[in-house]
mmCIF file of C-alpha atoms and ligand atoms in Angstrom:
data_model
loop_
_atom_site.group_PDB
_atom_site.id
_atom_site.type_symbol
_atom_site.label_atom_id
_atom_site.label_comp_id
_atom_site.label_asym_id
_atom_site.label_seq_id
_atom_site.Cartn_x
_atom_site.Cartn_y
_atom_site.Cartn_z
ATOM 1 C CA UNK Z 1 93.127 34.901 -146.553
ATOM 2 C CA UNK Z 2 90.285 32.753 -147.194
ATOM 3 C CA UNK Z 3 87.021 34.653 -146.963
ATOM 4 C CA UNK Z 4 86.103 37.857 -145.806
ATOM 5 C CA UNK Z 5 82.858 39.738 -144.689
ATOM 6 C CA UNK Z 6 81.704 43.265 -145.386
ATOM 7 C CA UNK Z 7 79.440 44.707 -142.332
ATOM 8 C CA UNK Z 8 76.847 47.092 -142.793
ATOM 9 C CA UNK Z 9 77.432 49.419 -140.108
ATOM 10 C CA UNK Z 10 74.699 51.740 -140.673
ATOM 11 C CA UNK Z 11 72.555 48.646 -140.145
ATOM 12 C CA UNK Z 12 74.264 47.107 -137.595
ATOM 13 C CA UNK Z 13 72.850 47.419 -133.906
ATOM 14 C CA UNK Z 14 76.052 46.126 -131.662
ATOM 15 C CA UNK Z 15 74.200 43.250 -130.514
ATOM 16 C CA UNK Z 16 77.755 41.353 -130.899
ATOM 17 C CA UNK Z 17 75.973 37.953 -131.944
ATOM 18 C CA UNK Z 18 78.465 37.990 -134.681
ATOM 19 C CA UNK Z 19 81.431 38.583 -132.021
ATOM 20 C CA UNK Z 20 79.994 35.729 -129.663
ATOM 21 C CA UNK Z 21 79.855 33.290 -132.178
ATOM 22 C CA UNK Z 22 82.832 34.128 -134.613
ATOM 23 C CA UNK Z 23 85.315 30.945 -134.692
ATOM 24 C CA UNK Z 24 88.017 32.947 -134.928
ATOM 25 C CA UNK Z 25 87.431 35.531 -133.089
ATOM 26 C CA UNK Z 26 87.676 38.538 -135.977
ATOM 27 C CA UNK Z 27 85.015 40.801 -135.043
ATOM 28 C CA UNK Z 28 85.222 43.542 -132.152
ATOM 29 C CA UNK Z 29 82.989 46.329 -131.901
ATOM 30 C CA UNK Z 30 83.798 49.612 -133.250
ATOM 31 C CA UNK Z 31 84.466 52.697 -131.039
ATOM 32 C CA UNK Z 32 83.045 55.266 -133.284
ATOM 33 C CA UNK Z 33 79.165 55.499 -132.372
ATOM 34 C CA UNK Z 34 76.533 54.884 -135.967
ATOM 35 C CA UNK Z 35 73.694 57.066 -136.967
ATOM 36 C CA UNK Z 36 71.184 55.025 -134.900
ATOM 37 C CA UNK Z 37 73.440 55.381 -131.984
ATOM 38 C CA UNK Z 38 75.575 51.929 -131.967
ATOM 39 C CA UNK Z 39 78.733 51.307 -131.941
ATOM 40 C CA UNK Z 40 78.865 48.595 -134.648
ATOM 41 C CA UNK Z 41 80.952 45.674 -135.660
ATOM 42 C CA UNK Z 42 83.827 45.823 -137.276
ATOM 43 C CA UNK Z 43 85.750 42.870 -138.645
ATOM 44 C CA UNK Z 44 89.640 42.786 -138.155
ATOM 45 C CA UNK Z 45 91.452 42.235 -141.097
ATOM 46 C CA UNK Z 46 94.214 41.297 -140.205
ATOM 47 C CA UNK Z 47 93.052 38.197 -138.596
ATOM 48 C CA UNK Z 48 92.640 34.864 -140.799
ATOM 49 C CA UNK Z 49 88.575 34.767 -142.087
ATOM 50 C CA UNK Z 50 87.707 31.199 -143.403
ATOM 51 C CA UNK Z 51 84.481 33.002 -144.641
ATOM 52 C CA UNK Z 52 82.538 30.645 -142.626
ATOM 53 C CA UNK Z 53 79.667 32.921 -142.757
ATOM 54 C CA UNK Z 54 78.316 31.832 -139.397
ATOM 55 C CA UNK Z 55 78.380 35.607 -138.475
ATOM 56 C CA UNK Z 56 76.308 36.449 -141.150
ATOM 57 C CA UNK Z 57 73.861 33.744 -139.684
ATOM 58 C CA UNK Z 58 73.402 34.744 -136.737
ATOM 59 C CA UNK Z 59 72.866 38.395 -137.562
ATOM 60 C CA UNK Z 60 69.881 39.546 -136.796
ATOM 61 C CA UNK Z 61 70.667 43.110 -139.174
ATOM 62 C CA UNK Z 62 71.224 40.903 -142.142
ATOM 63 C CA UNK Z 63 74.452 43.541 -141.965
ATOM 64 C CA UNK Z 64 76.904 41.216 -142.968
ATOM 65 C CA UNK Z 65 78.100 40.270 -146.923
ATOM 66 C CA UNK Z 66 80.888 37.058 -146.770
ATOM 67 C CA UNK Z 67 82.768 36.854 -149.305
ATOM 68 C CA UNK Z 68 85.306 33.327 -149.954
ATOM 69 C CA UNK Z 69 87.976 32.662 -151.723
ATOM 70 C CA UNK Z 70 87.157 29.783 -155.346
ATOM 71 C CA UNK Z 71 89.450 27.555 -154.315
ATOM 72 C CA UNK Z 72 87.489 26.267 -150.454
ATOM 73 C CA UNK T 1 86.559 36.497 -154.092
ATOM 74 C CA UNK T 2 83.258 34.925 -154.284
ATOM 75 C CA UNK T 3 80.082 36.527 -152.587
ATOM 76 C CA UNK T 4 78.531 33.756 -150.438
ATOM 77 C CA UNK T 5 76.067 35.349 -148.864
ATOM 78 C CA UNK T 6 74.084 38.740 -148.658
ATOM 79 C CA UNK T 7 71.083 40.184 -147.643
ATOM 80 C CA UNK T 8 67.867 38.320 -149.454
ATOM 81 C CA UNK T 9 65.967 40.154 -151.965
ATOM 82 C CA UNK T 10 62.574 39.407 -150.122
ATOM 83 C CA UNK T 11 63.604 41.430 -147.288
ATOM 84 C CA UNK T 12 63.259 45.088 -147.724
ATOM 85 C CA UNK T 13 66.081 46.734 -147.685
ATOM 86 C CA UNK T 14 65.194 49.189 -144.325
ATOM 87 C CA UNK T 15 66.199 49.196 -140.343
ATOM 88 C CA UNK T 16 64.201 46.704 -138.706
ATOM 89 C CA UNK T 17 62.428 48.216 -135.646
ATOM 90 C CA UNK T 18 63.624 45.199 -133.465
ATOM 91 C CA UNK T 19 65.784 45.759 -130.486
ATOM 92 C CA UNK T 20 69.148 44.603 -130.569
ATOM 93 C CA UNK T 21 69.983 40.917 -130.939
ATOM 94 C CA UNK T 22 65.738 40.285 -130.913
ATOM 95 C CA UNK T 23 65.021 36.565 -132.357
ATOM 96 C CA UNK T 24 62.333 38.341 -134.666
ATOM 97 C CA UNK T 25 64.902 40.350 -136.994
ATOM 98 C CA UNK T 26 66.573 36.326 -137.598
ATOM 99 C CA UNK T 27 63.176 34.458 -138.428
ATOM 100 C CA UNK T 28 62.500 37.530 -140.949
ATOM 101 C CA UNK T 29 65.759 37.066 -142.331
ATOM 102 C CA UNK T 30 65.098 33.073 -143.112
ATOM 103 C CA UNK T 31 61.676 33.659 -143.706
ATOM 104 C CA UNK T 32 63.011 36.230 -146.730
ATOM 105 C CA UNK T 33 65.860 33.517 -147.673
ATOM 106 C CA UNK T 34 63.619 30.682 -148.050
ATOM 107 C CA UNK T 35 61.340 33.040 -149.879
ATOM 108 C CA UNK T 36 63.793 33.560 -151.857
ATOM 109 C CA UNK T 37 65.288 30.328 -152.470
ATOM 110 C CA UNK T 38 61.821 28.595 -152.947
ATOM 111 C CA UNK T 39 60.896 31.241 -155.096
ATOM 112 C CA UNK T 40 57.838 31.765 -153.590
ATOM 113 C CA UNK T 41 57.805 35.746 -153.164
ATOM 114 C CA UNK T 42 55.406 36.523 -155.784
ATOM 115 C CA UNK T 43 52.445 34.296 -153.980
ATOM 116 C CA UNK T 44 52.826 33.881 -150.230
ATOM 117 C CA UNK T 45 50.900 35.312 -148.196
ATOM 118 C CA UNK T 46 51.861 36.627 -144.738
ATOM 119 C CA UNK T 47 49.705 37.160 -141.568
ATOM 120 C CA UNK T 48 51.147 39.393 -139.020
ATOM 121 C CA UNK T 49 50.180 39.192 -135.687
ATOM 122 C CA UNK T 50 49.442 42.230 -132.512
ATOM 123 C CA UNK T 51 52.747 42.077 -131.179
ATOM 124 C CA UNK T 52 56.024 42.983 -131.632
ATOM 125 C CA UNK T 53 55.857 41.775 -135.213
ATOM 126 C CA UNK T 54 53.511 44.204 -136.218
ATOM 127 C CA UNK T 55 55.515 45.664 -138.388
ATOM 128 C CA UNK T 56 56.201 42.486 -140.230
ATOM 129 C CA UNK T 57 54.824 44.080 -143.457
ATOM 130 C CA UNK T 58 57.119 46.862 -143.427
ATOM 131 C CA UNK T 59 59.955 43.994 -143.977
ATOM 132 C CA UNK T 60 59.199 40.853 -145.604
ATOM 133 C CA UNK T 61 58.689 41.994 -149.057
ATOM 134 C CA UNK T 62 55.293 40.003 -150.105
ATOM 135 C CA UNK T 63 51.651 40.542 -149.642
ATOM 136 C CA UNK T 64 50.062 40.355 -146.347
ATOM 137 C CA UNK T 65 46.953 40.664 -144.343
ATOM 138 C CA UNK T 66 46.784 42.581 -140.766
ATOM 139 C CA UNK T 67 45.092 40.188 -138.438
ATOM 140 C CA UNK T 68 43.464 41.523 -134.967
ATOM 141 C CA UNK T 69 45.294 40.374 -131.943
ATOM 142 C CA UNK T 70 45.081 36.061 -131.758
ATOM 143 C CA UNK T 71 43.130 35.599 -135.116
ATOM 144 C CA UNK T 72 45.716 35.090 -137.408
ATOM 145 C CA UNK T 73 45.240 31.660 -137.517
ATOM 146 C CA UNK T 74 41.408 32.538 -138.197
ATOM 147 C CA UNK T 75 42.423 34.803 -141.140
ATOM 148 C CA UNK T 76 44.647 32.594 -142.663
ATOM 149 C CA UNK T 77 42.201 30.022 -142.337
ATOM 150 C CA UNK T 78 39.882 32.302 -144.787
ATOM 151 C CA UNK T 79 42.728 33.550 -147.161
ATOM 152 C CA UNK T 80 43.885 29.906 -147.872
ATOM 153 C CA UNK T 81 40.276 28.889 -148.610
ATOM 154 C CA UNK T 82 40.020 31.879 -151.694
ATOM 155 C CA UNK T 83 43.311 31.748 -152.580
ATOM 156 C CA UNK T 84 44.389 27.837 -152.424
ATOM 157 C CA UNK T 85 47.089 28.506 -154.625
ATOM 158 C CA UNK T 86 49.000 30.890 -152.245
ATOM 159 C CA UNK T 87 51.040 29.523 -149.882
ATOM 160 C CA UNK T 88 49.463 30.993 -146.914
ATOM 161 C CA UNK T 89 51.608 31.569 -143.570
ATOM 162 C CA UNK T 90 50.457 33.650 -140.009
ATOM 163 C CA UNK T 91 53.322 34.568 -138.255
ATOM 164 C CA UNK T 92 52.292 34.929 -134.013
ATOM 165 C CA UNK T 93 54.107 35.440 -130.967
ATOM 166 C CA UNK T 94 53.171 33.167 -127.893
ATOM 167 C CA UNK T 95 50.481 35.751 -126.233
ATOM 168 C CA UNK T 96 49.228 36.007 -130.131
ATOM 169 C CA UNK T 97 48.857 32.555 -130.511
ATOM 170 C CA UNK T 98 48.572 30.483 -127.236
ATOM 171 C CA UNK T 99 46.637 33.447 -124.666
ATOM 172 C CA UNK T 100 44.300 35.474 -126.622
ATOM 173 C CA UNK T 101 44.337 33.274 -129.609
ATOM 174 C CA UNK T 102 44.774 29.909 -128.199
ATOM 175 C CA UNK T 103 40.178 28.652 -130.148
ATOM 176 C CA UNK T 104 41.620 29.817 -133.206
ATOM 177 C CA UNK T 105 44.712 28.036 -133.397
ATOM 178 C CA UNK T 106 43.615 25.142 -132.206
ATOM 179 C CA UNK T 107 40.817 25.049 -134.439
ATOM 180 C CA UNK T 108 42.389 25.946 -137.308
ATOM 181 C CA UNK T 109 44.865 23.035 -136.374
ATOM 182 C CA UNK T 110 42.441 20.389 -135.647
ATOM 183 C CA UNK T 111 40.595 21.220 -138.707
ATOM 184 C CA UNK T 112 44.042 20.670 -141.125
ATOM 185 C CA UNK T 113 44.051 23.877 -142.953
ATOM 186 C CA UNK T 114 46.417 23.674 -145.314
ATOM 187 C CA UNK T 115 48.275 26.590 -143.567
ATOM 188 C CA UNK T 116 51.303 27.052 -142.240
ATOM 189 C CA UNK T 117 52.479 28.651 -138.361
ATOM 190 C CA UNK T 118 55.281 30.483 -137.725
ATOM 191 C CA UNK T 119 55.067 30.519 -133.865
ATOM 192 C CA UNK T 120 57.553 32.971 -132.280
ATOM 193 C CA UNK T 121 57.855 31.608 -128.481
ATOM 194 C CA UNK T 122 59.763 33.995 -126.683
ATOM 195 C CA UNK T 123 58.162 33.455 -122.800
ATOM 196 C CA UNK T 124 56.950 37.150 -123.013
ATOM 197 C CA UNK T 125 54.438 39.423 -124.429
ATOM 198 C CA UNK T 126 57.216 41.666 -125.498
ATOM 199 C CA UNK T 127 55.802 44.492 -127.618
ATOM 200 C CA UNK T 128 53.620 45.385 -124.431
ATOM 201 C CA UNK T 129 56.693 45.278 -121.728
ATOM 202 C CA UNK T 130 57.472 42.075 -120.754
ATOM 203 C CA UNK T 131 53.949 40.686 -119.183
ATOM 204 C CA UNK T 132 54.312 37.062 -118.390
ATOM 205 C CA UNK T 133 52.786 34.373 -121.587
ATOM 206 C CA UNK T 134 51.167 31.322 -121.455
ATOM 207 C CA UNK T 135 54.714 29.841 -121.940
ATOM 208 C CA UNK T 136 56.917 31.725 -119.028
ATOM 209 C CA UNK T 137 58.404 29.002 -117.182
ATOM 210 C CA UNK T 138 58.036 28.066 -113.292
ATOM 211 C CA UNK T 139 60.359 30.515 -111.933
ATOM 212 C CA UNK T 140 59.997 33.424 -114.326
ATOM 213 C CA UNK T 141 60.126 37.026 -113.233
ATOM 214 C CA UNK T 142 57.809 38.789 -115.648
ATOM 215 C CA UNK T 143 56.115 42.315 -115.023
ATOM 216 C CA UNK T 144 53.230 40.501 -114.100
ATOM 217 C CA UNK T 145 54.741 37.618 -112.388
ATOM 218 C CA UNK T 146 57.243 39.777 -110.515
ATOM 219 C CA UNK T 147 58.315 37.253 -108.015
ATOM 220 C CA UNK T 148 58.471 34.589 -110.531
ATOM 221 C CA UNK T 149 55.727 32.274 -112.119
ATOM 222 C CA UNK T 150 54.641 29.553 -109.466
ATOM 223 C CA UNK T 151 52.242 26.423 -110.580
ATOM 224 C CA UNK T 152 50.010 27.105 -107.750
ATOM 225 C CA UNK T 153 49.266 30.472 -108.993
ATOM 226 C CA UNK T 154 49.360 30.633 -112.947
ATOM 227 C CA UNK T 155 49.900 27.290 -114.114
ATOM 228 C CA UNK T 156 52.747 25.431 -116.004
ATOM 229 C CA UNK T 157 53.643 27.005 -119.257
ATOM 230 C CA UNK T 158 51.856 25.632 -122.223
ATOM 231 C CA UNK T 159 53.696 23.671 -124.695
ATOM 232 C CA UNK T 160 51.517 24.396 -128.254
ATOM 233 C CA UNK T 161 53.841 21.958 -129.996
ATOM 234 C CA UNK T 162 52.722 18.902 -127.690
ATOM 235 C CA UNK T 163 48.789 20.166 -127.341
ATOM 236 C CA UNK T 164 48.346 19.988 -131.245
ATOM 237 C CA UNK T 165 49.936 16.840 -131.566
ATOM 238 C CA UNK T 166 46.754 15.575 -129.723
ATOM 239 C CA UNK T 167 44.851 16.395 -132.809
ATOM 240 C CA UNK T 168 44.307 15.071 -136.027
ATOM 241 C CA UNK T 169 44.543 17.718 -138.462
ATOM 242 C CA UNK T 170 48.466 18.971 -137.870
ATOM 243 C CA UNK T 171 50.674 17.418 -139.905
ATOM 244 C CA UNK T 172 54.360 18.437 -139.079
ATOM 245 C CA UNK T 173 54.864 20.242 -135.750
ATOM 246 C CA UNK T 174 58.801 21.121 -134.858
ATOM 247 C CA UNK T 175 60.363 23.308 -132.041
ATOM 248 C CA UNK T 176 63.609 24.859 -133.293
ATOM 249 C CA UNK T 177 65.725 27.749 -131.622
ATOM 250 C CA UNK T 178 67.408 30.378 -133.217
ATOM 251 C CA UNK T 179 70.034 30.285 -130.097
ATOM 252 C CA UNK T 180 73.101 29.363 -131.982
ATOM 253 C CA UNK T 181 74.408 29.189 -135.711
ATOM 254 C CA UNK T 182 72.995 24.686 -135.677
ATOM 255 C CA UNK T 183 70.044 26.243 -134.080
ATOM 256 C CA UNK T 184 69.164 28.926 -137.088
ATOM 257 C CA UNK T 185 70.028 26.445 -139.635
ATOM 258 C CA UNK T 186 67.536 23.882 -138.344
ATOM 259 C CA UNK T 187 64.964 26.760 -138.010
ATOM 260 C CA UNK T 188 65.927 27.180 -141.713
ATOM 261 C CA UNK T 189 64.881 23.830 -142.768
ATOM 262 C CA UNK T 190 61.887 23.165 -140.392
ATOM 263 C CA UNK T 191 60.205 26.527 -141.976
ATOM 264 C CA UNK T 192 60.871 24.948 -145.550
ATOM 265 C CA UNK T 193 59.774 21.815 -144.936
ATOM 266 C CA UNK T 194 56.790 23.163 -143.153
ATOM 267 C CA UNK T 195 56.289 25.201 -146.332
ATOM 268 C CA UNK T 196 56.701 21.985 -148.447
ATOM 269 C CA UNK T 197 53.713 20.120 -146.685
ATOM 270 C CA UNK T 198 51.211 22.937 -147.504
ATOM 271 C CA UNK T 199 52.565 23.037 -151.126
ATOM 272 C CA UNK T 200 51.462 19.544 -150.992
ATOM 273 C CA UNK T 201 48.467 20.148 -149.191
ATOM 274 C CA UNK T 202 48.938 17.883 -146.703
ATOM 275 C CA UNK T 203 47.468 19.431 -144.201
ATOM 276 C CA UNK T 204 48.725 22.193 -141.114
ATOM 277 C CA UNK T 205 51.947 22.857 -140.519
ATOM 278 C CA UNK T 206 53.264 24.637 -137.046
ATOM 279 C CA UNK T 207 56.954 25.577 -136.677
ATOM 280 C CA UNK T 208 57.595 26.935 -132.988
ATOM 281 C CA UNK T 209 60.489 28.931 -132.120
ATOM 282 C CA UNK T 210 62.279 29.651 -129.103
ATOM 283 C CA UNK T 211 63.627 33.243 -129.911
ATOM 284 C CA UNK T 212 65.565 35.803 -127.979
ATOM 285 C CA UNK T 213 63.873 38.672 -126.008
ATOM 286 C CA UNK T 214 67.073 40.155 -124.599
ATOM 287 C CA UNK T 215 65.145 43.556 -123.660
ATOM 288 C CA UNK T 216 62.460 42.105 -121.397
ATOM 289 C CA UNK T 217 64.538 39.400 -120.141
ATOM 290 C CA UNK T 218 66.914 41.865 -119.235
ATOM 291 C CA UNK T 219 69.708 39.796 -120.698
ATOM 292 C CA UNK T 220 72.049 40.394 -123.888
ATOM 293 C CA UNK T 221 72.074 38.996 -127.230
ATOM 294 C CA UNK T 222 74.264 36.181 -125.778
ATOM 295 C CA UNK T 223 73.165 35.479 -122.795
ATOM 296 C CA UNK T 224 69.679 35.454 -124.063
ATOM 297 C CA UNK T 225 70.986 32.477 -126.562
ATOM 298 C CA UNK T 226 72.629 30.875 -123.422
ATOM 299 C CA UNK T 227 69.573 31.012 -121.570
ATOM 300 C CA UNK T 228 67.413 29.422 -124.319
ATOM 301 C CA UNK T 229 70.155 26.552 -124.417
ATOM 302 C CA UNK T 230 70.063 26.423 -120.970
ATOM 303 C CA UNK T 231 67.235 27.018 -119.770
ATOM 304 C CA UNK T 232 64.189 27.401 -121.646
ATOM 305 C CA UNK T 233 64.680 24.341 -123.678
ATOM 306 C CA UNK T 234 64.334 21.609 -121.226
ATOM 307 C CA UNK T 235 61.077 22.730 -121.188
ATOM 308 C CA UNK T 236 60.312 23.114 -124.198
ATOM 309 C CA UNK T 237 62.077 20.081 -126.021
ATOM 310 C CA UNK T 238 63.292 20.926 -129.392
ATOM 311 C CA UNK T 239 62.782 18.520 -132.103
ATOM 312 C CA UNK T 240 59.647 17.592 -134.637
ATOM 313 C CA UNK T 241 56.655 16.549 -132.117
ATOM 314 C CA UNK T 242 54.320 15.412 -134.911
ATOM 315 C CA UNK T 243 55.724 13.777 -138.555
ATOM 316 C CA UNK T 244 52.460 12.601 -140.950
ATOM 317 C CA UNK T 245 54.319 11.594 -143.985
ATOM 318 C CA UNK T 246 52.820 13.865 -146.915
HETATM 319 C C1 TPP Q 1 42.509 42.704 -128.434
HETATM 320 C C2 TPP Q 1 43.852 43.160 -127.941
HETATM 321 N N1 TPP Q 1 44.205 42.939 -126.662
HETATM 322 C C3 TPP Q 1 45.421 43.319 -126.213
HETATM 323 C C4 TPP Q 1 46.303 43.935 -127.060
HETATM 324 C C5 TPP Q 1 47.646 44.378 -126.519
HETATM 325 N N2 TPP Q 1 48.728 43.550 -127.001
HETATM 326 C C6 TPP Q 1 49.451 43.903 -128.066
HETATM 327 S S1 TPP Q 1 50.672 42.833 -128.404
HETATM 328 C C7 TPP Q 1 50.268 41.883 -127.053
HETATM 329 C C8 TPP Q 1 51.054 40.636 -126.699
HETATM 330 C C9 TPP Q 1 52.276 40.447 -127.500
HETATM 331 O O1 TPP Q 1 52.978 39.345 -127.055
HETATM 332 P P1 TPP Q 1 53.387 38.143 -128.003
HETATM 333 O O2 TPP Q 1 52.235 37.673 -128.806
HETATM 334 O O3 TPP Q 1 54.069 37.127 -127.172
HETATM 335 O O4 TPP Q 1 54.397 38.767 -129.075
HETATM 336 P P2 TPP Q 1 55.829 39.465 -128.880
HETATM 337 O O5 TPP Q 1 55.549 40.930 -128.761
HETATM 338 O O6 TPP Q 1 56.475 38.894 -127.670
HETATM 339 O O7 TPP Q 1 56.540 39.132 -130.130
HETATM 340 C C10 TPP Q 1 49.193 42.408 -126.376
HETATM 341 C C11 TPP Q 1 48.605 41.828 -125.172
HETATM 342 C C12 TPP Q 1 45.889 44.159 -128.398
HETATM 343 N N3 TPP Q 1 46.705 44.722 -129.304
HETATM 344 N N4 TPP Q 1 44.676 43.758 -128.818
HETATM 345 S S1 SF4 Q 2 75.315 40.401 -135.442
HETATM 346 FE FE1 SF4 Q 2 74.822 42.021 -136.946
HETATM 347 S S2 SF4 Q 2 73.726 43.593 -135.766
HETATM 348 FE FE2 SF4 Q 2 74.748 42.256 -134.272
HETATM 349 S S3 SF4 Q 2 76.736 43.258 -133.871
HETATM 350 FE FE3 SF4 Q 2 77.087 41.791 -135.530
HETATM 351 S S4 SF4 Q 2 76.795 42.967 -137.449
HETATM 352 FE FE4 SF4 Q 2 75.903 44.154 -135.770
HETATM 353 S S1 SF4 Q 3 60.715 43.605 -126.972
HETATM 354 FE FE1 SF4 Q 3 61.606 41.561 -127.241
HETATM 355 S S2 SF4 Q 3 60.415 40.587 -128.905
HETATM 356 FE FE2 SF4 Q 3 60.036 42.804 -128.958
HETATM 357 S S3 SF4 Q 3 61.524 43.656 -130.419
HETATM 358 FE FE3 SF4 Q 3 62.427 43.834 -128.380
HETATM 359 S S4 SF4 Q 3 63.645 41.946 -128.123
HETATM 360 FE FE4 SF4 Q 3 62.206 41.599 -129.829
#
């Protein structure tokens, strides 16, 4: 694993920006509804995450910590 | 592992009222990063607009100054003069800035206030439920314009960028979209560099943005983003209309 990314999901509003634009396809949205009424995104870990942070770009929430590993 | 990015400290940390995927909640978000970054959150100034942005001040952690419905330009025209040591920014939606408030902005641009525009051009008056703007394209099915905008009947849409490069006081105008992840980070740097040329007081600064209404265009998030790509842009070219070198 190369990077990973924490969602907020009591700030998170499902718009799935992050899930349209992941490169790797990681995100899918949660089935369990949040407080405001969402169903949120969730990141899969056990995909690969380069820790791009284009996810965390694009979010409108500003829901979304990425994390990467030293070394990229 | 390394943290590479998280929320910035200039934006409050509380639910934005912003629909789903809504361009707004992203330009906060930079607005707060650049804030950040430039270190400039203990003396900008914001002007919020009437629109969906009301709110603005409930968000972007720095002082700010309620303007009435198109004068934002007008206001930040006066709080730059007191306070010239501010950096000084109005932040208006297209009915904000190019309908009701189309005198003051163009004043304040012509004149060369040494302020800066955030101009949020979504082709709708959204807070009030989708009426058509100033800058609905030909075609556009609006609440108002129900069976689509026609030149006959409304006129073309208004491009601000291209009108204020007819006058002398702007000095750096550039249309950006927050559409896709090259799209925010040029946003990114246009606002900075627009906030650069008023550090330098070189003069007005304008920074239009095509942004995402996905509730009144009846769209989602990513079809919204498609439809900017796709659609909105070719009339509304993206790219820096006006360069004066400061
Ligand atoms: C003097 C006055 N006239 C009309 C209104 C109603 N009004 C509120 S917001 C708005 C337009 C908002 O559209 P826009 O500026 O495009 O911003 P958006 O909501 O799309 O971000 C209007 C007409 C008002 N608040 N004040
Ligand atoms: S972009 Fe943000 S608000 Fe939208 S679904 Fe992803 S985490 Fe949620
Ligand atoms: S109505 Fe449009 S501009 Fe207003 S918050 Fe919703 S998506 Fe954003």
């Amino acid at each position: 694993m190369k990077g990973k990314i924490v969602i907020d999901t009591s700030m998170c509003k499902g718009c799935q920006l992050c899930i349209g634009f992941c490169p790797k396809k990681n995100i899918f949205l949660s089935s369990q509804l949040n407080a405001k009424g969402y169903f949120p995104a969730q990141a899969d870990t056990k995909k690969v995450c380069n820790g791009c942070g284009i996810c965390a770009l694009m979010c409108p929430e500003a829901a979304i910590e990425v994390y990467r590993d030293d070394e990229n | 592992m390394k943290k590479v990015y998280s929320r910035p400290k200039s934006l409050r940390n509380v639910s934005m009222h912003y629909c789903p995927g809504c361009g707004h909640s992203i330009i906060h978000r930079l607005i707060a990063e650049l804030l950040d970054e430039m270190n400039l959150q203990d003396q900008a100034i914001c002007v919020p607009p009437a629109g969906c942005a009301v709110l603005a001040y409930n968000y972007i952690d720095i002082d700010m100054v309620e303007a009435p419905h198109g004068r934002a330009t007008a206001v930040a025209t006066g709080v730059k003069r007191v306070r010239p040591d501010n950096l000084v920014f109005s932040y208006q939606g297209d009915g904000d800035l190019a309908a009701i408030g189309t005198a003051e902005a163009l004043h304040a641009a012509n004149r060369g206030e040494h302020i800066t525009v955030i101009f949020v051009n979504n082709a709708v008056y959204g807070m009030t439920g989708g009426q058509m703007a100033p800058t609905s394209l030909i075609g556009q099915k609006t609440t108002t314009s129900p069976h689509g905008r026609t030149v006959a009947n409304e006129g073309p849409p208004i491009r601000v960028c291209e009108l204020m490069a007819q006058l002398g006081g702007p000095s750096y105008l550039e249309r950006v979209s927050v559409s896709s992840p090259a799209g925010v980070r040029k946003t990114k740097a246009a606002i900075k560099k627009a906030f650069e040329y008023q550090i330098k007081k070189s003069g007005f600064s304008l920074v239009e943005i095509l942004s995402p209404c996905p509730t009144n265009w009846k769209m989602d998030a990513m079809a919204s983003c498609a439809w900017i790509d796709e659609v909105m842009a070719k009339e509304f070219p993206l790219g820096v209309i006006k360069e004066v070198q400061c």
